[in-house]
Amino acid sequence: MTKSKIDWNNDFKTENDCEAYLYDLRWNNDLRHKCPNCKKPLAHTTNRHMQCTGCKNIISVTSGTLLHHIKFPLPDVFRIIYMHVSNPKISHYKIAQEIDRNYINVRKFRVNKLSQIKMHRGMTFEQFMLAIVNHKKVKAKPPKMKKLLNEKMN
């Protein structure tokens, strides 16, 4: 579904439409994907999932992305992202009103998830979605034990 113009009334009406879009972004035309757990190849399955050929782990279209464990239905998430990309200065409250969701949840989603993607001028919805799908979480390094022990002693 690589279109230049998004038609919200037709393209992302249902959860399945959004999952199909994410599936295409993540896995279309590329069979070299590896399991995040054991690094073995993934095999296509039904229902917008992939299964590891080694550990048999099932991987959904959102797992391992910034959309993992989201609390909104995907059509609402896509709408939030579209509004965020179209106008980064739009208020959380305005978005919450537009999609008929709780202001606090919209704010948390934008602050905790969308702020991790560095926006640049002229960035399109498709580019932003690609960045979300390919975003790797950076784990903080644990502090050195000696440093912790020294702080406790002082």
Short mmCIF file of N, CA and C in Angstrom, two decimals:
data_model
loop_
_atom_site.label_atom_id
_atom_site.label_comp_id
_atom_site.label_asym_id
_atom_site.label_seq_id
_atom_site.Cartn_x
_atom_site.Cartn_y
_atom_site.Cartn_z
N MET A 1 0.83 -1.18 0.00
CA MET A 1 0.00 0.00 0.00
C MET A 1 0.88 1.24 0.00
N THR A 2 1.73 1.36 -0.94
CA THR A 2 2.57 2.55 -1.01
C THR A 2 1.91 3.56 -1.93
N LYS A 3 1.17 4.46 -1.35
CA LYS A 3 0.49 5.51 -2.08
C LYS A 3 1.12 6.83 -1.69
N SER A 4 0.98 7.80 -2.57
CA SER A 4 1.52 9.11 -2.24
C SER A 4 0.57 9.87 -1.33
N LYS A 5 -0.71 9.60 -1.40
CA LYS A 5 -1.70 10.30 -0.59
C LYS A 5 -2.49 9.29 0.22
N ILE A 6 -2.61 9.52 1.51
CA ILE A 6 -3.35 8.65 2.40
C ILE A 6 -4.82 9.03 2.37
N ASP A 7 -5.69 8.05 2.18
CA ASP A 7 -7.13 8.26 2.24
C ASP A 7 -7.62 7.58 3.53
N TRP A 8 -7.83 8.38 4.57
CA TRP A 8 -8.17 7.83 5.89
C TRP A 8 -9.49 7.10 5.90
N ASN A 9 -10.40 7.46 5.01
CA ASN A 9 -11.71 6.80 4.99
C ASN A 9 -11.64 5.40 4.42
N ASN A 10 -10.59 5.11 3.63
CA ASN A 10 -10.50 3.79 3.00
C ASN A 10 -9.26 2.99 3.39
N ASP A 11 -8.12 3.65 3.55
CA ASP A 11 -6.86 2.93 3.74
C ASP A 11 -6.70 2.31 5.13
N PHE A 12 -7.06 3.01 6.18
CA PHE A 12 -6.80 2.54 7.54
C PHE A 12 -8.08 2.51 8.38
N LYS A 13 -9.13 1.96 7.83
CA LYS A 13 -10.41 1.94 8.50
C LYS A 13 -10.45 0.89 9.61
N THR A 14 -9.81 -0.25 9.39
CA THR A 14 -9.89 -1.36 10.35
C THR A 14 -8.50 -1.74 10.85
N GLU A 15 -8.51 -2.55 11.89
CA GLU A 15 -7.27 -3.09 12.45
C GLU A 15 -6.51 -3.89 11.39
N ASN A 16 -7.23 -4.67 10.59
CA ASN A 16 -6.60 -5.48 9.54
C ASN A 16 -5.92 -4.62 8.48
N ASP A 17 -6.54 -3.49 8.12
CA ASP A 17 -5.92 -2.57 7.15
C ASP A 17 -4.57 -2.07 7.67
N CYS A 18 -4.55 -1.69 8.94
CA CYS A 18 -3.32 -1.17 9.55
C CYS A 18 -2.27 -2.25 9.68
N GLU A 19 -2.69 -3.46 10.08
CA GLU A 19 -1.75 -4.57 10.18
C GLU A 19 -1.15 -4.92 8.82
N ALA A 20 -1.97 -4.87 7.78
CA ALA A 20 -1.48 -5.16 6.43
C ALA A 20 -0.43 -4.13 6.01
N TYR A 21 -0.67 -2.87 6.34
CA TYR A 21 0.28 -1.81 6.03
C TYR A 21 1.60 -2.03 6.77
N LEU A 22 1.52 -2.34 8.06
CA LEU A 22 2.73 -2.61 8.86
C LEU A 22 3.46 -3.84 8.34
N TYR A 23 2.72 -4.86 7.98
CA TYR A 23 3.31 -6.09 7.44
C TYR A 23 4.11 -5.77 6.18
N ASP A 24 3.51 -4.99 5.29
CA ASP A 24 4.21 -4.60 4.05
C ASP A 24 5.45 -3.78 4.35
N LEU A 25 5.34 -2.86 5.29
CA LEU A 25 6.51 -2.03 5.65
C LEU A 25 7.63 -2.88 6.22
N ARG A 26 7.24 -3.83 7.04
CA ARG A 26 8.23 -4.60 7.78
C ARG A 26 8.82 -5.76 7.01
N TRP A 27 8.00 -6.49 6.28
CA TRP A 27 8.46 -7.75 5.72
C TRP A 27 8.29 -7.90 4.22
N ASN A 28 7.64 -6.98 3.54
CA ASN A 28 7.39 -7.14 2.11
C ASN A 28 8.69 -7.16 1.31
N ASN A 29 8.78 -8.10 0.40
CA ASN A 29 9.91 -8.23 -0.53
C ASN A 29 11.25 -8.48 0.15
N ASP A 30 11.24 -8.93 1.37
CA ASP A 30 12.51 -9.19 2.05
C ASP A 30 12.34 -10.41 2.94
N LEU A 31 12.93 -11.51 2.54
CA LEU A 31 12.78 -12.75 3.28
C LEU A 31 13.98 -13.03 4.18
N ARG A 32 14.82 -12.04 4.40
CA ARG A 32 16.04 -12.24 5.18
C ARG A 32 15.87 -11.86 6.64
N HIS A 33 14.66 -11.68 7.11
CA HIS A 33 14.47 -11.26 8.50
C HIS A 33 14.82 -12.37 9.46
N LYS A 34 15.40 -11.97 10.56
CA LYS A 34 15.86 -12.92 11.58
C LYS A 34 15.05 -12.75 12.85
N CYS A 35 14.95 -13.82 13.60
CA CYS A 35 14.25 -13.81 14.88
C CYS A 35 15.04 -12.93 15.86
N PRO A 36 14.36 -12.06 16.61
CA PRO A 36 15.07 -11.22 17.57
C PRO A 36 15.66 -12.03 18.73
N ASN A 37 15.14 -13.25 18.97
CA ASN A 37 15.63 -14.07 20.08
C ASN A 37 16.82 -14.94 19.69
N CYS A 38 16.67 -15.73 18.62
CA CYS A 38 17.72 -16.71 18.30
C CYS A 38 18.42 -16.42 16.97
N LYS A 39 18.01 -15.40 16.25
CA LYS A 39 18.63 -14.95 14.99
C LYS A 39 18.46 -15.94 13.84
N LYS A 40 17.55 -16.91 13.95
CA LYS A 40 17.26 -17.83 12.84
C LYS A 40 16.25 -17.16 11.91
N PRO A 41 16.12 -17.66 10.68
CA PRO A 41 15.19 -17.03 9.73
C PRO A 41 13.73 -17.12 10.18
N LEU A 42 12.93 -16.17 9.73
CA LEU A 42 11.50 -16.16 10.01
C LEU A 42 10.74 -16.73 8.82
N ALA A 43 9.65 -17.43 9.10
CA ALA A 43 8.79 -17.97 8.05
C ALA A 43 7.45 -17.27 8.09
N HIS A 44 6.87 -17.02 6.92
CA HIS A 44 5.56 -16.35 6.85
C HIS A 44 4.48 -17.26 7.40
N THR A 45 3.56 -16.69 8.13
CA THR A 45 2.37 -17.41 8.60
C THR A 45 1.15 -16.57 8.25
N THR A 46 0.01 -17.02 8.65
CA THR A 46 -1.20 -16.24 8.41
C THR A 46 -1.37 -15.21 9.51
N ASN A 47 -2.40 -14.40 9.38
CA ASN A 47 -2.76 -13.41 10.41
C ASN A 47 -1.70 -12.37 10.69
N ARG A 48 -0.93 -11.98 9.71
CA ARG A 48 0.04 -10.89 9.87
C ARG A 48 1.11 -11.17 10.91
N HIS A 49 1.53 -12.41 10.97
CA HIS A 49 2.58 -12.80 11.91
C HIS A 49 3.66 -13.56 11.15
N MET A 50 4.83 -13.63 11.78
CA MET A 50 5.91 -14.46 11.28
C MET A 50 6.27 -15.43 12.40
N GLN A 51 6.80 -16.59 12.03
CA GLN A 51 7.23 -17.56 13.04
C GLN A 51 8.68 -17.92 12.80
N CYS A 52 9.43 -17.97 13.90
CA CYS A 52 10.84 -18.33 13.83
C CYS A 52 10.96 -19.80 13.46
N THR A 53 11.88 -20.12 12.55
CA THR A 53 12.10 -21.50 12.16
C THR A 53 12.91 -22.25 13.22
N GLY A 54 13.57 -21.51 14.12
CA GLY A 54 14.36 -22.15 15.17
C GLY A 54 13.60 -22.33 16.47
N CYS A 55 13.31 -21.24 17.16
CA CYS A 55 12.68 -21.31 18.48
C CYS A 55 11.15 -21.32 18.42
N LYS A 56 10.59 -21.21 17.21
CA LYS A 56 9.13 -21.22 17.00
C LYS A 56 8.41 -20.03 17.63
N ASN A 57 9.16 -18.98 17.96
CA ASN A 57 8.58 -17.76 18.51
C ASN A 57 7.71 -17.09 17.44
N ILE A 58 6.51 -16.63 17.83
CA ILE A 58 5.61 -15.92 16.92
C ILE A 58 5.87 -14.42 17.05
N ILE A 59 6.07 -13.76 15.93
CA ILE A 59 6.38 -12.33 15.94
C ILE A 59 5.27 -11.61 15.19
N SER A 60 4.64 -10.65 15.87
CA SER A 60 3.56 -9.88 15.24
C SER A 60 4.14 -8.68 14.51
N VAL A 61 3.28 -7.98 13.79
CA VAL A 61 3.74 -6.82 13.02
C VAL A 61 4.20 -5.68 13.93
N THR A 62 3.75 -5.65 15.17
CA THR A 62 4.15 -4.56 16.07
C THR A 62 5.28 -4.95 17.03
N SER A 63 5.53 -6.24 17.20
CA SER A 63 6.56 -6.63 18.17
C SER A 63 7.94 -6.16 17.74
N GLY A 64 8.68 -5.65 18.70
CA GLY A 64 10.01 -5.14 18.43
C GLY A 64 10.02 -3.74 17.82
N THR A 65 8.85 -3.11 17.71
CA THR A 65 8.77 -1.75 17.19
C THR A 65 8.27 -0.83 18.29
N LEU A 66 8.20 0.44 18.01
CA LEU A 66 7.65 1.38 18.98
C LEU A 66 6.15 1.18 19.19
N LEU A 67 5.51 0.42 18.34
CA LEU A 67 4.08 0.18 18.48
C LEU A 67 3.76 -1.05 19.32
N HIS A 68 4.79 -1.68 19.85
CA HIS A 68 4.58 -2.86 20.70
C HIS A 68 3.94 -2.43 22.02
N HIS A 69 2.95 -3.16 22.46
CA HIS A 69 2.22 -2.91 23.72
C HIS A 69 1.48 -1.58 23.73
N ILE A 70 0.98 -1.15 22.60
CA ILE A 70 0.21 0.09 22.59
C ILE A 70 -1.18 -0.18 23.14
N LYS A 71 -1.81 0.86 23.67
CA LYS A 71 -3.11 0.72 24.31
C LYS A 71 -4.27 1.13 23.40
N PHE A 72 -3.97 1.69 22.23
CA PHE A 72 -5.00 2.16 21.31
C PHE A 72 -5.20 1.15 20.19
N PRO A 73 -6.37 1.17 19.56
CA PRO A 73 -6.54 0.40 18.32
C PRO A 73 -5.61 1.01 17.24
N LEU A 74 -5.12 0.18 16.36
CA LEU A 74 -4.19 0.66 15.34
C LEU A 74 -4.73 1.80 14.47
N PRO A 75 -6.01 1.78 14.07
CA PRO A 75 -6.49 2.94 13.29
C PRO A 75 -6.33 4.26 14.04
N ASP A 76 -6.56 4.26 15.35
CA ASP A 76 -6.36 5.47 16.15
C ASP A 76 -4.89 5.84 16.24
N VAL A 77 -4.04 4.84 16.38
CA VAL A 77 -2.59 5.09 16.44
C VAL A 77 -2.11 5.72 15.14
N PHE A 78 -2.56 5.18 14.02
CA PHE A 78 -2.17 5.73 12.73
C PHE A 78 -2.64 7.18 12.60
N ARG A 79 -3.83 7.44 13.08
CA ARG A 79 -4.37 8.80 13.03
C ARG A 79 -3.54 9.76 13.89
N ILE A 80 -3.17 9.31 15.09
CA ILE A 80 -2.31 10.12 15.97
C ILE A 80 -0.99 10.42 15.28
N ILE A 81 -0.40 9.38 14.70
CA ILE A 81 0.89 9.55 14.02
C ILE A 81 0.76 10.51 12.85
N TYR A 82 -0.30 10.35 12.08
CA TYR A 82 -0.51 11.24 10.93
C TYR A 82 -0.64 12.69 11.39
N MET A 83 -1.43 12.92 12.43
CA MET A 83 -1.62 14.28 12.93
C MET A 83 -0.31 14.83 13.50
N HIS A 84 0.46 13.98 14.17
CA HIS A 84 1.75 14.36 14.74
C HIS A 84 2.74 14.76 13.64
N VAL A 85 2.78 13.98 12.57
CA VAL A 85 3.70 14.26 11.47
C VAL A 85 3.26 15.50 10.69
N SER A 86 1.96 15.62 10.46
CA SER A 86 1.44 16.76 9.70
C SER A 86 1.66 18.08 10.42
N ASN A 87 1.53 18.03 11.76
CA ASN A 87 1.69 19.25 12.56
C ASN A 87 2.29 18.88 13.91
N PRO A 88 3.63 18.82 14.01
CA PRO A 88 4.26 18.40 15.27
C PRO A 88 3.90 19.26 16.48
N LYS A 89 3.43 20.48 16.24
CA LYS A 89 3.10 21.37 17.35
C LYS A 89 1.64 21.25 17.78
N ILE A 90 0.88 20.35 17.15
CA ILE A 90 -0.52 20.18 17.53
C ILE A 90 -0.60 19.69 18.97
N SER A 91 -1.58 20.15 19.70
CA SER A 91 -1.68 19.81 21.12
C SER A 91 -2.21 18.39 21.31
N HIS A 92 -1.84 17.79 22.42
CA HIS A 92 -2.33 16.46 22.78
C HIS A 92 -3.85 16.51 22.90
N TYR A 93 -4.34 17.60 23.48
CA TYR A 93 -5.77 17.76 23.69
C TYR A 93 -6.53 17.76 22.37
N LYS A 94 -6.02 18.47 21.37
CA LYS A 94 -6.66 18.54 20.06
C LYS A 94 -6.73 17.16 19.40
N ILE A 95 -5.64 16.41 19.49
CA ILE A 95 -5.62 15.06 18.93
C ILE A 95 -6.62 14.17 19.66
N ALA A 96 -6.63 14.25 20.99
CA ALA A 96 -7.54 13.45 21.80
C ALA A 96 -9.00 13.73 21.42
N GLN A 97 -9.31 14.99 21.20
CA GLN A 97 -10.66 15.36 20.78
C GLN A 97 -10.99 14.78 19.41
N GLU A 98 -10.03 14.88 18.51
CA GLU A 98 -10.24 14.42 17.13
C GLU A 98 -10.51 12.92 17.05
N ILE A 99 -9.81 12.12 17.84
CA ILE A 99 -9.99 10.67 17.78
C ILE A 99 -10.87 10.14 18.90
N ASP A 100 -11.39 11.03 19.73
CA ASP A 100 -12.29 10.66 20.82
C ASP A 100 -11.62 9.69 21.80
N ARG A 101 -10.46 10.10 22.28
CA ARG A 101 -9.69 9.31 23.25
C ARG A 101 -9.30 10.18 24.43
N ASN A 102 -8.83 9.52 25.48
CA ASN A 102 -8.40 10.20 26.70
C ASN A 102 -7.14 11.02 26.42
N TYR A 103 -7.14 12.27 26.87
CA TYR A 103 -6.01 13.18 26.68
C TYR A 103 -4.72 12.61 27.27
N ILE A 104 -4.79 12.07 28.48
CA ILE A 104 -3.59 11.54 29.17
C ILE A 104 -2.95 10.42 28.35
N ASN A 105 -3.76 9.52 27.82
CA ASN A 105 -3.22 8.41 27.04
C ASN A 105 -2.58 8.88 25.73
N VAL A 106 -3.19 9.86 25.10
CA VAL A 106 -2.61 10.43 23.87
C VAL A 106 -1.28 11.09 24.20
N ARG A 107 -1.24 11.82 25.28
CA ARG A 107 -0.01 12.50 25.70
C ARG A 107 1.09 11.49 25.98
N LYS A 108 0.77 10.44 26.74
CA LYS A 108 1.76 9.40 27.06
C LYS A 108 2.30 8.75 25.79
N PHE A 109 1.41 8.45 24.86
CA PHE A 109 1.84 7.82 23.61
C PHE A 109 2.79 8.72 22.83
N ARG A 110 2.43 9.98 22.72
CA ARG A 110 3.29 10.91 21.98
C ARG A 110 4.63 11.14 22.68
N VAL A 111 4.59 11.30 23.99
CA VAL A 111 5.82 11.59 24.74
C VAL A 111 6.70 10.34 24.82
N ASN A 112 6.12 9.19 25.15
CA ASN A 112 6.92 7.98 25.36
C ASN A 112 7.33 7.27 24.08
N LYS A 113 6.52 7.35 23.05
CA LYS A 113 6.80 6.60 21.82
C LYS A 113 7.27 7.50 20.68
N LEU A 114 6.44 8.45 20.30
CA LEU A 114 6.73 9.23 19.10
C LEU A 114 7.92 10.15 19.26
N SER A 115 8.20 10.58 20.48
CA SER A 115 9.33 11.48 20.68
C SER A 115 10.68 10.78 20.47
N GLN A 116 10.68 9.45 20.38
CA GLN A 116 11.92 8.72 20.15
C GLN A 116 12.39 8.80 18.69
N ILE A 117 11.50 9.20 17.81
CA ILE A 117 11.85 9.33 16.39
C ILE A 117 12.22 10.78 16.11
N LYS A 118 13.40 10.97 15.56
CA LYS A 118 13.85 12.32 15.23
C LYS A 118 13.14 12.76 13.94
N MET A 119 12.36 13.82 14.08
CA MET A 119 11.63 14.35 12.92
C MET A 119 12.50 15.33 12.15
N HIS A 120 12.29 15.39 10.87
CA HIS A 120 12.93 16.42 10.07
C HIS A 120 11.87 17.07 9.19
N ARG A 121 12.16 18.26 8.77
CA ARG A 121 11.22 19.03 7.97
C ARG A 121 10.88 18.27 6.69
N GLY A 122 9.60 18.21 6.38
CA GLY A 122 9.17 17.55 5.15
C GLY A 122 9.01 16.05 5.28
N MET A 123 9.16 15.52 6.49
CA MET A 123 9.02 14.08 6.69
C MET A 123 7.56 13.67 6.43
N THR A 124 7.38 12.62 5.64
CA THR A 124 6.04 12.16 5.32
C THR A 124 5.58 11.10 6.32
N PHE A 125 4.30 10.80 6.28
CA PHE A 125 3.73 9.76 7.13
C PHE A 125 4.44 8.43 6.89
N GLU A 126 4.66 8.09 5.61
CA GLU A 126 5.31 6.82 5.26
C GLU A 126 6.74 6.75 5.81
N GLN A 127 7.48 7.84 5.72
CA GLN A 127 8.85 7.87 6.25
C GLN A 127 8.84 7.71 7.76
N PHE A 128 7.90 8.36 8.42
CA PHE A 128 7.80 8.27 9.88
C PHE A 128 7.44 6.85 10.30
N MET A 129 6.49 6.23 9.58
CA MET A 129 6.09 4.86 9.90
C MET A 129 7.26 3.89 9.69
N LEU A 130 8.03 4.12 8.65
CA LEU A 130 9.21 3.28 8.41
C LEU A 130 10.21 3.42 9.54
N ALA A 131 10.38 4.65 10.03
CA ALA A 131 11.28 4.89 11.17
C ALA A 131 10.77 4.18 12.42
N ILE A 132 9.46 4.18 12.63
CA ILE A 132 8.87 3.50 13.80
C ILE A 132 9.10 2.00 13.71
N VAL A 133 8.87 1.43 12.54
CA VAL A 133 9.02 -0.02 12.36
C VAL A 133 10.47 -0.45 12.51
N ASN A 134 11.40 0.38 12.05
CA ASN A 134 12.82 0.02 12.09
C ASN A 134 13.55 0.53 13.32
N HIS A 135 12.85 1.22 14.20
CA HIS A 135 13.49 1.80 15.39
C HIS A 135 13.96 0.70 16.33
N LYS A 136 15.16 0.82 16.77
CA LYS A 136 15.73 -0.14 17.74
C LYS A 136 15.78 0.54 19.10
N LYS A 137 15.27 -0.15 20.09
CA LYS A 137 15.31 0.41 21.44
C LYS A 137 16.74 0.37 21.95
N VAL A 138 17.16 1.46 22.54
CA VAL A 138 18.51 1.54 23.09
C VAL A 138 18.41 1.25 24.58
N LYS A 139 19.08 0.20 24.98
CA LYS A 139 19.06 -0.14 26.40
C LYS A 139 20.16 0.63 27.12
N ALA A 140 19.79 1.19 28.26
CA ALA A 140 20.78 1.93 29.05
C ALA A 140 21.77 0.95 29.64
N LYS A 141 23.03 1.35 29.64
CA LYS A 141 24.05 0.49 30.23
C LYS A 141 23.93 0.55 31.74
N PRO A 142 24.01 -0.61 32.40
CA PRO A 142 23.95 -0.58 33.86
C PRO A 142 25.22 0.06 34.41
N PRO A 143 25.09 0.78 35.52
CA PRO A 143 26.28 1.43 36.09
C PRO A 143 27.28 0.40 36.59
N LYS A 144 28.52 0.75 36.60
CA LYS A 144 29.58 -0.14 37.06
C LYS A 144 29.40 -0.43 38.55
N MET A 145 29.69 -1.66 38.95
CA MET A 145 29.52 -2.06 40.35
C MET A 145 30.41 -1.26 41.30
N LYS A 146 31.65 -1.01 40.89
CA LYS A 146 32.56 -0.26 41.76
C LYS A 146 32.00 1.13 42.05
N LYS A 147 31.46 1.75 41.02
CA LYS A 147 30.91 3.09 41.18
C LYS A 147 29.73 3.06 42.15
N LEU A 148 28.89 2.04 42.02
CA LEU A 148 27.73 1.91 42.92
C LEU A 148 28.18 1.69 44.36
N LEU A 149 29.16 0.82 44.53
CA LEU A 149 29.66 0.54 45.88
C LEU A 149 30.27 1.78 46.52
N ASN A 150 31.03 2.56 45.71
CA ASN A 150 31.62 3.78 46.22
C ASN A 150 30.56 4.78 46.64
N GLU A 151 29.49 4.90 45.85
CA GLU A 151 28.41 5.82 46.19
C GLU A 151 27.71 5.40 47.47
N LYS A 152 27.56 4.10 47.67
CA LYS A 152 26.89 3.60 48.88
C LYS A 152 27.74 3.84 50.12
N MET A 153 29.04 3.72 49.96
CA MET A 153 29.96 3.89 51.10
C MET A 153 30.00 5.35 51.55
N ASN A 154 29.82 6.28 50.63
CA ASN A 154 29.93 7.71 50.96
C ASN A 154 28.68 8.23 51.56
#
